[in-house]
CSV table of N, CA, C and O in Angstrom, one decimal:
chain,number,residue,atom,x,y,z
A,1,GLY,N,2.1,-17.2,-1.8
A,1,GLY,CA,2.0,-17.8,-3.1
A,1,GLY,C,1.1,-17.0,-4.1
A,1,GLY,O,1.0,-15.8,-4.0
A,2,ARG,N,0.5,-17.8,-4.9
A,2,ARG,CA,-0.3,-17.1,-6.0
A,2,ARG,C,-1.5,-16.3,-5.4
A,2,ARG,O,-1.8,-15.2,-6.0
A,3,ASP,N,-2.1,-16.7,-4.3
A,3,ASP,CA,-3.2,-16.0,-3.8
A,3,ASP,C,-2.8,-14.6,-3.3
A,3,ASP,O,-3.5,-13.6,-3.4
A,4,TYR,N,-1.6,-14.6,-2.7
A,4,TYR,CA,-1.1,-13.3,-2.2
A,4,TYR,C,-0.8,-12.4,-3.4
A,4,TYR,O,-1.1,-11.2,-3.3
A,5,HIS,N,-0.3,-12.9,-4.5
A,5,HIS,CA,0.0,-12.1,-5.7
A,5,HIS,C,-1.3,-11.5,-6.3
A,5,HIS,O,-1.3,-10.3,-6.7
A,6,LYS,N,-2.4,-12.3,-6.3
A,6,LYS,CA,-3.6,-11.8,-6.7
A,6,LYS,C,-4.2,-10.7,-5.8
A,6,LYS,O,-4.6,-9.6,-6.3
A,7,LEU,N,-4.0,-10.9,-4.5
A,7,LEU,CA,-4.5,-9.9,-3.5
A,7,LEU,C,-3.7,-8.6,-3.7
A,7,LEU,O,-4.2,-7.5,-3.7
A,8,ILE,N,-2.4,-8.7,-3.9
A,8,ILE,CA,-1.5,-7.5,-4.0
A,8,ILE,C,-1.9,-6.8,-5.3
A,8,ILE,O,-2.0,-5.6,-5.3
A,9,ARG,N,-2.1,-7.5,-6.4
A,9,ARG,CA,-2.5,-6.8,-7.7
A,9,ARG,C,-3.8,-6.1,-7.5
A,9,ARG,O,-4.0,-5.0,-7.9
A,10,ASN,N,-4.8,-6.7,-6.7
A,10,ASN,CA,-6.0,-6.1,-6.4
A,10,ASN,C,-5.8,-4.8,-5.6
A,10,ASN,O,-6.4,-3.7,-5.9
A,11,ARG,N,-4.9,-4.8,-4.6
A,11,ARG,CA,-4.7,-3.6,-3.8
A,11,ARG,C,-4.0,-2.5,-4.7
A,11,ARG,O,-4.4,-1.4,-4.6
A,12,LEU,N,-3.1,-2.9,-5.5
A,12,LEU,CA,-2.4,-1.9,-6.4
A,12,LEU,C,-3.4,-1.3,-7.3
A,12,LEU,O,-3.3,-0.1,-7.6
A,13,GLN,N,-4.3,-2.1,-7.8
A,13,GLN,CA,-5.4,-1.5,-8.7
A,13,GLN,C,-6.2,-0.5,-8.0
A,13,GLN,O,-6.6,0.5,-8.6
A,14,LYS,N,-6.6,-0.9,-6.8
A,14,LYS,CA,-7.5,0.1,-6.0
A,14,LYS,C,-6.7,1.4,-5.8
A,14,LYS,O,-7.3,2.5,-5.8
A,15,LEU,N,-5.4,1.3,-5.5
A,15,LEU,CA,-4.6,2.5,-5.3
A,15,LEU,C,-4.5,3.3,-6.6
A,15,LEU,O,-4.7,4.5,-6.6
A,16,ALA,N,-4.3,2.6,-7.7
A,16,ALA,CA,-4.3,3.3,-9.0
A,16,ALA,C,-5.6,4.0,-9.3
A,16,ALA,O,-5.6,5.1,-9.8
A,17,ASP,N,-6.7,3.3,-8.9
A,17,ASP,CA,-8.0,3.9,-9.1
A,17,ASP,C,-8.2,5.2,-8.3
A,17,ASP,O,-8.9,6.1,-8.7
A,18,ALA,N,-7.5,5.2,-7.2
A,18,ALA,CA,-7.5,6.4,-6.3
A,18,ALA,C,-6.5,7.5,-6.8
A,18,ALA,O,-6.4,8.5,-6.2
A,19,GLY,N,-5.7,7.2,-7.8
A,19,GLY,CA,-4.7,8.1,-8.3
A,19,GLY,C,-3.5,8.1,-7.5
A,19,GLY,O,-2.7,9.1,-7.6
A,20,VAL,N,-3.2,7.0,-6.8
A,20,VAL,CA,-2.0,6.9,-6.0
A,20,VAL,C,-1.1,5.8,-6.6
A,20,VAL,O,-1.5,4.7,-6.8
A,21,SER,N,0.1,6.2,-6.9
A,21,SER,CA,1.1,5.2,-7.3
A,21,SER,C,1.7,4.5,-6.1
A,21,SER,O,1.9,5.1,-5.1
A,22,ALA,N,2.0,3.2,-6.3
A,22,ALA,CA,2.4,2.4,-5.2
A,22,ALA,C,3.4,1.3,-5.7
A,22,ALA,O,3.4,1.0,-6.9
A,23,HIS,N,4.2,0.8,-4.7
A,23,HIS,CA,5.0,-0.4,-5.0
A,23,HIS,C,5.0,-1.3,-3.8
A,23,HIS,O,4.6,-0.9,-2.7
A,24,VAL,N,5.4,-2.5,-4.1
A,24,VAL,CA,5.3,-3.6,-3.0
A,24,VAL,C,6.8,-4.0,-2.7
A,24,VAL,O,7.6,-4.2,-3.6
A,25,SER,N,7.0,-4.1,-1.4
A,25,SER,CA,8.3,-4.7,-1.0
A,25,SER,C,8.0,-5.9,-0.2
A,25,SER,O,7.0,-6.0,0.5
A,26,GLU,N,8.9,-6.9,-0.3
A,26,GLU,CA,8.7,-8.2,0.4
A,26,GLU,C,9.8,-8.3,1.4
A,26,GLU,O,11.0,-8.1,1.1
A,27,SER,N,9.5,-8.7,2.6
A,27,SER,CA,10.4,-8.9,3.7
A,27,SER,C,10.2,-10.2,4.4
A,27,SER,O,9.0,-10.6,4.6
A,28,GLU,N,11.2,-10.9,4.7
A,28,GLU,CA,11.1,-12.1,5.5
A,28,GLU,C,11.2,-11.8,7.0
A,28,GLU,O,12.1,-11.1,7.4
A,29,THR,N,10.3,-12.3,7.8
A,29,THR,CA,10.3,-12.1,9.2
A,29,THR,C,10.3,-13.4,9.9
A,29,THR,O,10.1,-14.5,9.3
A,30,SER,N,10.3,-13.4,11.2
A,30,SER,CA,10.3,-14.7,12.0
A,30,SER,C,8.9,-15.3,11.9
A,30,SER,O,8.7,-16.5,12.1
A,31,LYS,N,7.9,-14.5,11.5
A,31,LYS,CA,6.5,-15.0,11.3
A,31,LYS,C,6.2,-15.4,9.8
A,31,LYS,O,5.1,-15.7,9.5
A,32,GLY,N,7.2,-15.2,8.9
A,32,GLY,CA,7.0,-15.5,7.5
A,32,GLY,C,7.2,-14.3,6.7
A,32,GLY,O,7.8,-13.3,7.1
A,33,THR,N,6.7,-14.3,5.5
A,33,THR,CA,6.8,-13.2,4.5
A,33,THR,C,5.8,-12.1,4.8
A,33,THR,O,4.6,-12.4,5.0
A,34,VAL,N,6.3,-10.9,4.8
A,34,VAL,CA,5.5,-9.7,4.9
A,34,VAL,C,5.6,-8.9,3.6
A,34,VAL,O,6.7,-8.7,3.1
A,35,TYR,N,4.4,-8.5,3.1
A,35,TYR,CA,4.4,-7.7,1.9
A,35,TYR,C,3.9,-6.3,2.3
A,35,TYR,O,2.9,-6.1,2.9
A,36,ARG,N,4.7,-5.3,2.0
A,36,ARG,CA,4.4,-3.9,2.4
A,36,ARG,C,4.1,-3.2,1.1
A,36,ARG,O,4.9,-3.2,0.1
A,37,VAL,N,2.9,-2.5,1.1
A,37,VAL,CA,2.5,-1.7,-0.1
A,37,VAL,C,2.8,-0.3,0.3
A,37,VAL,O,2.3,0.2,1.3
A,38,ARG,N,3.7,0.4,-0.4
A,38,ARG,CA,4.1,1.7,-0.1
A,38,ARG,C,3.8,2.7,-1.2
A,38,ARG,O,3.8,2.4,-2.4
A,39,THR,N,3.5,3.9,-0.8
A,39,THR,CA,3.2,5.0,-1.7
A,39,THR,C,4.1,6.1,-1.4
A,39,THR,O,4.8,6.1,-0.4
A,40,GLY,N,4.2,7.2,-2.3
A,40,GLY,CA,5.0,8.3,-1.9
A,40,GLY,C,6.2,8.3,-2.8
A,40,GLY,O,6.4,7.5,-3.6
A,41,SER,N,7.0,9.3,-2.6
A,41,SER,CA,7.1,10.2,-1.4
A,41,SER,C,6.2,11.4,-1.7
A,41,SER,O,5.9,11.7,-2.8
A,42,TYR,N,5.9,12.1,-0.6
A,42,TYR,CA,5.1,13.3,-0.7
A,42,TYR,C,5.9,14.5,-0.2
A,42,TYR,O,6.8,14.4,0.5
A,43,THR,N,5.5,15.7,-0.7
A,43,THR,CA,6.2,16.9,-0.4
A,43,THR,C,6.1,17.3,1.1
A,43,THR,O,7.0,18.0,1.6
A,44,ASN,N,5.0,16.9,1.7
A,44,ASN,CA,4.8,17.2,3.1
A,44,ASN,C,3.7,16.3,3.7
A,44,ASN,O,3.1,15.5,3.0
A,45,ARG,N,3.6,16.4,5.0
A,45,ARG,CA,2.7,15.5,5.7
A,45,ARG,C,1.2,15.7,5.3
A,45,ARG,O,0.4,14.8,5.2
A,46,THR,N,0.8,16.9,5.0
A,46,THR,CA,-0.5,17.2,4.5
A,46,THR,C,-0.8,16.5,3.2
A,46,THR,O,-1.9,15.9,3.1
A,47,ALA,N,0.1,16.5,2.3
A,47,ALA,CA,-0.1,15.8,1.0
A,47,ALA,C,-0.2,14.3,1.2
A,47,ALA,O,-1.0,13.6,0.6
A,48,ALA,N,0.6,13.8,2.2
A,48,ALA,CA,0.6,12.4,2.5
A,48,ALA,C,-0.8,12.0,3.1
A,48,ALA,O,-1.4,11.0,2.8
A,49,ASN,N,-1.3,12.8,4.0
A,49,ASN,CA,-2.6,12.6,4.6
A,49,ASN,C,-3.7,12.7,3.6
A,49,ASN,O,-4.7,11.9,3.7
A,50,GLN,N,-3.6,13.6,2.6
A,50,GLN,CA,-4.6,13.7,1.5
A,50,GLN,C,-4.6,12.4,0.7
A,50,GLN,O,-5.7,11.9,0.3
A,51,ALA,N,-3.4,11.8,0.4
A,51,ALA,CA,-3.4,10.6,-0.3
A,51,ALA,C,-4.0,9.4,0.5
A,51,ALA,O,-4.7,8.6,0.0
A,52,LEU,N,-3.7,9.4,1.8
A,52,LEU,CA,-4.3,8.4,2.7
A,52,LEU,C,-5.8,8.5,2.7
A,52,LEU,O,-6.5,7.5,2.7
A,53,ALA,N,-6.4,9.7,2.7
A,53,ALA,CA,-7.8,9.8,2.6
A,53,ALA,C,-8.4,9.2,1.3
A,53,ALA,O,-9.4,8.5,1.3
A,54,LYS,N,-7.7,9.4,0.2
A,54,LYS,CA,-8.1,8.7,-1.1
A,54,LYS,C,-8.0,7.2,-1.0
A,54,LYS,O,-8.9,6.5,-1.5
A,55,ILE,N,-6.9,6.7,-0.3
A,55,ILE,CA,-6.8,5.3,-0.1
A,55,ILE,C,-7.9,4.7,0.7
A,55,ILE,O,-8.5,3.7,0.4
A,56,ARG,N,-8.3,5.4,1.8
A,56,ARG,CA,-9.4,5.0,2.6
A,56,ARG,C,-10.7,5.0,1.9
A,56,ARG,O,-11.6,4.1,2.1
A,57,GLN,N,-10.9,5.9,0.9
A,57,GLN,CA,-12.1,5.9,0.1
A,57,GLN,C,-12.2,4.7,-0.7
A,57,GLN,O,-13.3,4.3,-1.1
A,58,GLN,N,-11.1,4.0,-1.0
A,58,GLN,CA,-11.1,2.8,-1.8
A,58,GLN,C,-11.3,1.5,-0.9
A,58,GLN,O,-11.2,0.4,-1.3
A,59,GLY,N,-11.6,1.8,0.4
A,59,GLY,CA,-11.8,0.7,1.3
A,59,GLY,C,-10.5,0.1,1.9
A,59,GLY,O,-10.5,-1.0,2.5
A,60,LEU,N,-9.4,0.7,1.7
A,60,LEU,CA,-8.1,0.3,2.2
A,60,LEU,C,-7.7,1.1,3.4
A,60,LEU,O,-8.3,2.2,3.6
A,61,ASP,N,-6.7,0.7,4.1
A,61,ASP,CA,-6.2,1.5,5.2
A,61,ASP,C,-4.7,1.6,5.1
A,61,ASP,O,-4.1,1.0,4.3
A,62,GLY,N,-4.2,2.5,5.9
A,62,GLY,CA,-2.7,2.7,5.9
A,62,GLY,C,-2.3,3.7,7.0
A,62,GLY,O,-3.2,4.0,7.8
A,63,MET,N,-1.1,4.1,6.9
A,63,MET,CA,-0.6,5.0,7.9
A,63,MET,C,0.4,5.9,7.2
A,63,MET,O,1.1,5.5,6.3
A,64,VAL,N,0.6,7.1,7.7
A,64,VAL,CA,1.6,8.0,7.3
A,64,VAL,C,2.8,7.9,8.2
A,64,VAL,O,2.6,7.9,9.4
A,65,ILE,N,3.9,7.6,7.6
A,65,ILE,CA,5.1,7.5,8.4
A,65,ILE,C,6.2,8.4,7.9
A,65,ILE,O,6.2,8.8,6.7
A,66,GLY,N,7.1,8.9,8.8
A,66,GLY,CA,8.2,9.7,8.3
A,66,GLY,C,9.3,8.9,7.8
A,66,GLY,O,9.3,7.6,7.9
A,67,GLN,N,10.3,9.5,7.2
A,67,GLN,CA,11.4,8.8,6.7
A,67,GLN,C,12.2,8.4,7.9
A,67,GLN,O,13.0,8.1,8.4
């Protein structure tokens, strides 16, 4: 609901502060709604890992995945 939307906006702002553009996708699972915050795409894995380092500096976590 509304609390999730506020949390998502907060996360997107932190990513923007780190210079990382992101978008949110919403998926329904057997356990309920899952919100995925995604960034990229990046030219290579090194660039993706550099972005992840910036994300972690904002107190967030994530992972680099391939296509």
